[in-house]
CSV table of C-alpha atoms in Angstrom, one decimal:
chain,number,residue,atom,x,y,z
A,1,UNK,CA,42.2,-3.3,9.7
A,2,UNK,CA,39.2,-3.6,7.2
A,3,UNK,CA,36.7,-5.7,9.5
A,4,UNK,CA,34.3,-6.2,6.6
A,5,UNK,CA,37.2,-7.3,4.3
A,6,UNK,CA,38.6,-9.6,6.9
A,7,UNK,CA,35.2,-11.3,7.6
A,8,UNK,CA,34.9,-12.0,3.9
A,9,UNK,CA,38.2,-13.2,3.8
A,10,UNK,CA,37.4,-15.6,6.4
A,11,UNK,CA,34.5,-16.8,5.0
A,12,UNK,CA,36.3,-17.7,1.9
A,13,UNK,CA,38.9,-19.5,3.9
A,14,UNK,CA,36.3,-21.6,5.7
A,15,UNK,CA,34.5,-22.6,2.3
A,16,UNK,CA,37.7,-23.3,0.6
A,17,UNK,CA,39.4,-25.1,3.7
A,18,UNK,CA,42.6,-23.9,2.1
A,19,UNK,CA,44.4,-20.9,2.3
A,20,UNK,CA,46.0,-21.2,-1.4
A,21,UNK,CA,42.6,-22.0,-3.0
A,22,UNK,CA,41.0,-19.0,-0.7
A,23,UNK,CA,43.8,-16.9,-1.9
A,24,UNK,CA,43.7,-17.7,-5.6
A,25,UNK,CA,39.8,-16.8,-5.4
A,26,UNK,CA,40.2,-13.7,-4.0
A,27,UNK,CA,42.8,-12.7,-6.4
A,28,UNK,CA,45.7,-12.3,-3.6
A,29,UNK,CA,48.6,-14.2,-2.2
A,30,UNK,CA,48.9,-17.3,0.4
A,31,UNK,CA,51.3,-15.1,2.5
A,32,UNK,CA,48.9,-12.1,2.4
A,33,UNK,CA,46.0,-13.8,3.3
A,34,UNK,CA,47.5,-15.7,6.1
A,35,UNK,CA,48.5,-12.2,7.8
A,36,UNK,CA,45.1,-11.2,7.3
A,37,UNK,CA,43.9,-14.3,9.1
A,38,UNK,CA,46.4,-13.9,11.9
A,39,UNK,CA,45.6,-10.2,12.2
A,40,UNK,CA,41.7,-10.9,12.7
A,41,UNK,CA,42.4,-13.8,15.2
A,42,UNK,CA,44.8,-11.3,17.1
A,43,UNK,CA,41.9,-8.7,17.1
A,44,UNK,CA,39.5,-11.2,18.3
A,45,UNK,CA,41.8,-13.0,20.7
A,46,UNK,CA,40.5,-16.4,19.7
A,47,UNK,CA,41.8,-19.0,17.3
A,48,UNK,CA,39.6,-19.6,14.4
A,49,UNK,CA,41.4,-22.0,12.5
A,50,UNK,CA,43.7,-25.2,12.7
A,51,UNK,CA,46.2,-25.9,10.2
A,52,UNK,CA,47.5,-29.2,9.3
A,53,UNK,CA,48.9,-31.2,6.4
A,54,UNK,CA,45.3,-32.3,5.4
A,55,UNK,CA,44.2,-28.2,5.4
A,56,UNK,CA,42.3,-26.1,7.4
A,57,UNK,CA,39.4,-26.9,9.9
A,58,UNK,CA,37.4,-24.5,12.2
A,59,UNK,CA,37.7,-24.5,15.9
A,60,UNK,CA,34.5,-24.3,17.8
A,61,UNK,CA,35.2,-20.4,18.2
A,62,UNK,CA,35.9,-20.5,14.1
A,63,UNK,CA,32.3,-22.2,13.7
A,64,UNK,CA,30.3,-19.6,15.4
A,65,UNK,CA,32.3,-16.6,13.9
A,66,UNK,CA,31.6,-18.1,10.5
A,67,UNK,CA,27.6,-18.2,11.1
A,68,UNK,CA,27.8,-14.5,12.5
A,69,UNK,CA,29.8,-13.6,9.5
A,70,UNK,CA,27.7,-15.2,7.0
A,71,UNK,CA,24.5,-13.4,8.8
A,72,UNK,CA,26.2,-10.0,8.8
A,73,UNK,CA,27.5,-10.3,5.3
A,74,UNK,CA,24.4,-11.4,3.8
A,75,UNK,CA,22.3,-8.6,5.5
A,76,UNK,CA,25.0,-6.0,4.3
A,77,UNK,CA,24.9,-7.5,0.7
A,78,UNK,CA,20.9,-7.3,0.6
A,79,UNK,CA,21.0,-3.8,2.0
A,80,UNK,CA,23.6,-2.8,-1.0
A,81,UNK,CA,21.1,-4.6,-3.6
A,82,UNK,CA,18.1,-2.7,-2.0
A,83,UNK,CA,19.9,0.5,-2.3
A,84,UNK,CA,21.1,0.2,-5.7
A,85,UNK,CA,17.4,-0.7,-6.6
A,86,UNK,CA,16.2,2.2,-5.4
A,87,UNK,CA,18.5,4.1,-7.7
A,88,UNK,CA,16.8,2.6,-10.7
A,89,UNK,CA,13.5,3.2,-12.2
A,90,UNK,CA,11.0,1.0,-10.6
A,91,UNK,CA,10.0,-2.1,-12.7
A,92,UNK,CA,8.3,-5.4,-12.3
A,93,UNK,CA,4.6,-6.4,-11.9
A,94,UNK,CA,3.0,-4.5,-9.2
A,95,UNK,CA,-0.4,-6.3,-7.9
A,96,UNK,CA,-3.0,-3.7,-6.6
A,97,UNK,CA,-6.1,-4.3,-4.8
A,98,UNK,CA,-8.7,-1.2,-5.1
A,99,UNK,CA,-12.4,-0.6,-4.8
A,100,UNK,CA,-14.3,-0.5,-7.9
A,101,UNK,CA,-15.0,3.2,-7.7
A,102,UNK,CA,-11.0,3.9,-8.1
A,103,UNK,CA,-10.5,1.2,-10.5
A,104,UNK,CA,-13.5,2.1,-12.9
A,105,UNK,CA,-15.2,5.6,-12.2
A,106,UNK,CA,-11.9,7.3,-11.4
A,107,UNK,CA,-9.3,5.3,-13.4
A,108,UNK,CA,-9.3,7.8,-16.3
A,109,UNK,CA,-7.9,10.5,-13.8
A,110,UNK,CA,-4.8,8.3,-12.7
A,111,UNK,CA,-4.2,5.7,-14.6
A,112,UNK,CA,-2.6,7.4,-17.8
A,113,UNK,CA,-0.5,9.8,-15.8
A,114,UNK,CA,0.8,6.7,-13.9
A,115,UNK,CA,1.8,4.6,-16.9
A,116,UNK,CA,3.4,7.4,-18.6
A,117,UNK,CA,5.7,8.0,-15.4
A,118,UNK,CA,6.2,4.3,-14.6
A,119,UNK,CA,6.6,2.8,-17.9
A,120,UNK,CA,8.6,-0.2,-16.5
A,121,UNK,CA,5.8,-1.3,-13.9
A,122,UNK,CA,3.3,-3.8,-15.2
A,123,UNK,CA,0.2,-2.9,-13.0
A,124,UNK,CA,-2.2,-5.9,-12.1
A,125,UNK,CA,-5.5,-4.8,-10.6
A,126,UNK,CA,-7.9,-6.6,-8.5
A,127,UNK,CA,-11.2,-4.7,-8.6
A,128,UNK,CA,-13.3,-5.5,-5.4
A,129,UNK,CA,-15.1,-3.8,-2.7
A,130,UNK,CA,-14.1,-6.3,-0.3
A,131,UNK,CA,-11.3,-5.9,1.9
A,132,UNK,CA,-8.6,-8.4,0.5
A,133,UNK,CA,-6.0,-10.4,2.7
A,134,UNK,CA,-2.9,-9.0,1.4
A,135,UNK,CA,-0.2,-11.5,2.1
A,136,UNK,CA,-2.6,-14.7,1.7
A,137,UNK,CA,-3.8,-13.1,-2.0
A,138,UNK,CA,-0.3,-12.0,-3.0
A,139,UNK,CA,-1.4,-8.4,-2.8
A,140,UNK,CA,1.5,-5.9,-3.0
A,141,UNK,CA,-0.7,-3.0,-2.0
A,142,UNK,CA,-4.4,-2.3,-1.4
A,143,UNK,CA,-6.2,1.1,-1.9
A,144,UNK,CA,-8.9,1.3,0.6
A,145,UNK,CA,-12.2,3.9,1.5
A,146,UNK,CA,-13.0,3.1,4.8
A,147,UNK,CA,-14.5,5.2,7.8
A,148,UNK,CA,-11.9,3.5,10.0
A,149,UNK,CA,-8.7,1.4,9.2
A,150,UNK,CA,-8.4,-1.3,11.7
A,151,UNK,CA,-5.7,-3.8,10.3
A,152,UNK,CA,-2.5,-3.2,12.9
A,153,UNK,CA,-0.8,-5.8,11.0
A,154,UNK,CA,-0.6,-3.9,7.7
A,155,UNK,CA,1.4,-0.2,7.0
A,156,UNK,CA,-1.1,2.3,6.0
A,157,UNK,CA,-0.7,5.6,4.4
A,158,UNK,CA,-3.5,8.2,4.1
A,159,UNK,CA,-4.1,9.3,0.5
A,160,UNK,CA,-7.1,11.9,1.3
A,161,UNK,CA,-10.1,12.5,3.4
A,162,UNK,CA,-13.2,12.8,1.5
A,163,UNK,CA,-16.7,14.0,2.6
A,164,UNK,CA,-19.6,11.8,1.9
A,165,UNK,CA,-22.1,14.0,0.2
A,166,UNK,CA,-25.8,13.6,-1.4
A,167,UNK,CA,-26.1,13.8,-5.1
A,168,UNK,CA,-28.8,13.6,-7.5
A,169,UNK,CA,-29.2,13.8,-11.2
A,170,UNK,CA,-30.8,16.8,-12.5
A,171,UNK,CA,-33.8,14.9,-14.2
A,172,UNK,CA,-34.4,13.3,-10.9
A,173,UNK,CA,-34.8,16.7,-9.3
A,174,UNK,CA,-36.7,18.2,-11.9
A,175,UNK,CA,-39.2,15.5,-11.5
A,176,UNK,CA,-39.2,15.3,-7.6
A,177,UNK,CA,-37.8,18.6,-6.7
A,178,UNK,CA,-34.7,19.5,-4.5
A,179,UNK,CA,-35.1,18.8,-0.7
A,180,UNK,CA,-34.8,21.9,1.4
A,181,UNK,CA,-34.1,20.2,4.5
A,182,UNK,CA,-33.0,16.9,6.1
A,183,UNK,CA,-36.4,16.1,7.0
A,184,UNK,CA,-37.5,16.5,3.3
A,185,UNK,CA,-35.4,13.5,2.6
A,186,UNK,CA,-38.3,11.4,3.8
A,187,UNK,CA,-40.3,12.3,0.9
A,188,UNK,CA,-37.8,11.2,-1.7
A,189,UNK,CA,-36.4,7.8,-3.3
A,190,UNK,CA,-33.1,7.4,-1.6
A,191,UNK,CA,-30.5,5.0,-3.1
A,192,UNK,CA,-28.9,2.7,-0.6
A,193,UNK,CA,-25.2,1.1,-0.2
A,194,UNK,CA,-25.6,-2.3,1.5
A,195,UNK,CA,-22.2,-3.3,1.4
A,196,UNK,CA,-20.5,-5.2,4.4
A,197,UNK,CA,-19.6,-1.7,6.0
A,198,UNK,CA,-22.6,0.3,5.0
A,199,UNK,CA,-25.0,1.2,8.1
A,200,UNK,CA,-28.5,0.8,8.0
A,201,UNK,CA,-29.2,4.2,8.9
A,202,UNK,CA,-27.8,7.7,7.5
A,203,UNK,CA,-26.2,9.8,9.7
A,204,UNK,CA,-26.2,13.5,8.7
A,205,UNK,CA,-23.8,16.0,10.0
A,206,UNK,CA,-25.2,19.3,9.8
A,207,UNK,CA,-23.2,22.7,9.5
A,208,UNK,CA,-23.8,23.5,13.2
A,209,UNK,CA,-22.1,20.5,14.3
A,210,UNK,CA,-25.3,18.4,15.3
A,211,UNK,CA,-26.3,15.0,13.8
A,212,UNK,CA,-29.4,13.6,12.8
A,213,UNK,CA,-30.1,10.1,11.7
A,214,UNK,CA,-32.4,8.8,9.5
A,215,UNK,CA,-33.5,5.4,7.7
A,216,UNK,CA,-34.0,6.4,3.8
A,217,UNK,CA,-36.7,4.9,2.1
A,218,UNK,CA,-34.6,2.8,-0.4
A,219,UNK,CA,-36.5,1.7,-3.4
A,220,UNK,CA,-33.1,0.6,-4.9
A,221,UNK,CA,-30.1,-1.0,-2.9
A,222,UNK,CA,-26.9,-2.6,-4.2
A,223,UNK,CA,-23.6,-4.0,-2.7
A,224,UNK,CA,-21.4,-1.8,-4.9
A,225,UNK,CA,-20.6,1.9,-5.3
A,226,UNK,CA,-20.4,1.8,-9.1
A,227,UNK,CA,-24.0,0.3,-9.2
A,228,UNK,CA,-25.0,3.1,-6.8
A,229,UNK,CA,-23.3,5.8,-8.9
A,230,UNK,CA,-25.0,4.4,-12.1
A,231,UNK,CA,-28.4,4.6,-10.5
A,232,UNK,CA,-27.7,8.0,-9.3
A,233,UNK,CA,-26.8,9.1,-13.0
A,234,UNK,CA,-29.7,7.6,-14.5
A,235,UNK,CA,-32.2,9.6,-12.3
A,236,UNK,CA,-33.6,6.9,-9.8
A,237,UNK,CA,-33.0,8.8,-6.7
A,238,UNK,CA,-30.4,10.1,-4.3
A,239,UNK,CA,-27.7,8.7,-3.3
A,240,UNK,CA,-24.8,9.2,-1.0
A,241,UNK,CA,-21.1,9.1,-2.6
A,242,UNK,CA,-17.7,10.4,-1.5
A,243,UNK,CA,-16.6,13.8,-3.1
A,244,UNK,CA,-13.9,12.4,-5.1
A,245,UNK,CA,-16.2,9.8,-6.7
A,246,UNK,CA,-18.7,12.6,-7.9
A,247,UNK,CA,-16.5,15.7,-8.4
A,248,UNK,CA,-16.0,15.5,-12.0
A,249,UNK,CA,-20.0,15.1,-12.4
A,250,UNK,CA,-20.3,18.0,-10.2
A,251,UNK,CA,-18.3,20.1,-12.2
A,252,UNK,CA,-20.0,19.1,-15.6
A,253,UNK,CA,-23.6,19.5,-14.1
A,254,UNK,CA,-24.1,15.7,-14.6
A,255,UNK,CA,-25.0,15.4,-11.0
A,256,UNK,CA,-26.2,18.0,-8.4
A,257,UNK,CA,-25.4,18.3,-4.8
A,258,UNK,CA,-28.4,17.9,-2.6
A,259,UNK,CA,-28.6,19.9,0.6
A,260,UNK,CA,-25.0,21.4,0.4
A,261,UNK,CA,-24.7,21.8,4.1
A,262,UNK,CA,-25.1,18.4,4.9
A,263,UNK,CA,-22.4,15.4,4.8
A,264,UNK,CA,-22.7,11.8,5.9
A,265,UNK,CA,-19.3,12.1,7.7
A,266,UNK,CA,-16.0,11.4,5.9
A,267,UNK,CA,-14.2,8.6,4.6
A,268,UNK,CA,-10.3,8.0,4.4
A,269,UNK,CA,-8.6,7.0,1.1
A,270,UNK,CA,-5.7,4.7,2.5
A,271,UNK,CA,-2.9,2.7,0.8
A,272,UNK,CA,-2.1,-0.4,3.1
A,273,UNK,CA,0.9,-2.8,2.4
A,274,UNK,CA,2.4,-5.5,4.5
A,275,UNK,CA,4.9,-5.0,6.9
A,276,UNK,CA,8.3,-5.4,5.8
A,277,UNK,CA,11.9,-4.3,6.4
A,278,UNK,CA,12.0,-2.8,3.0
A,279,UNK,CA,9.4,-1.6,0.9
A,280,UNK,CA,9.5,-2.3,-2.7
A,281,UNK,CA,10.4,0.5,-5.0
A,282,UNK,CA,7.4,-0.3,-7.2
A,283,UNK,CA,5.0,-0.2,-4.1
A,284,UNK,CA,6.8,2.8,-3.0
A,285,UNK,CA,6.4,4.6,-6.5
A,286,UNK,CA,2.6,3.7,-7.0
A,287,UNK,CA,1.9,5.2,-3.2
A,288,UNK,CA,3.7,8.1,-3.7
A,289,UNK,CA,2.2,8.8,-7.1
A,290,UNK,CA,-1.6,8.2,-5.7
A,291,UNK,CA,-0.7,10.7,-2.7
A,292,UNK,CA,0.3,13.1,-5.3
A,293,UNK,CA,-3.0,12.5,-7.3
A,294,UNK,CA,-5.2,12.9,-4.5
A,295,UNK,CA,-3.4,15.8,-3.1
């Protein structure tokens, strides 16, 4: 006996409250559906329906079995729909939260290629350096740059790990000179990021594994990476930025790495999304694309 077919037949009988009506809607005969019901009851060892001149009523066992059938069949239909959706090109609106540095400074590196590959996805970007609340704000996926990811309620996928490096514009170094040691930084104009996660001190990671802490003499401080980047580019001083943010400028000579043997630790680029039984195809497509982009 086809168990799923029998469950669907019983569900239809219970809904129609008539073998004849149920048989007609299923495209079968009254006698065939009656035999199918008898076989189901025999396999369960329980009577599911009572028949009389007014039609069909469910027994107590029938009510319990109908509830179980409804739950199982709805899950089965949902799984089938999800699998079918995965075989199609991802589409629909995808709301993504991301830091300003990714949404602006890095945007030319990834957005054109993403749109070319996934023409069916409409991307709605929320540009913010604060950590958004995904479920409360209707965010499908969030990109974050952080020293630590502590939101256990979310699923997270690491996209990249990037060194925090010290950089300055050539015009600044031509005027103020190039620092040769970490101690030299105290004689320079440093640019400070004072976002909610930013420490007041710089912890320098040296090549020999040791660490050195200093408080930069910051004549300029801001709460966004994009403003910090612009200040460094126009020659205001030395800034600490992720290598991913400044790699193109370093290659082009628009920025110069200061103290190449020193980093300020690392930052993790990650994609976060709500815990669900099934990840939307558009969410999976975006995360897979960004992982490939950073790799």
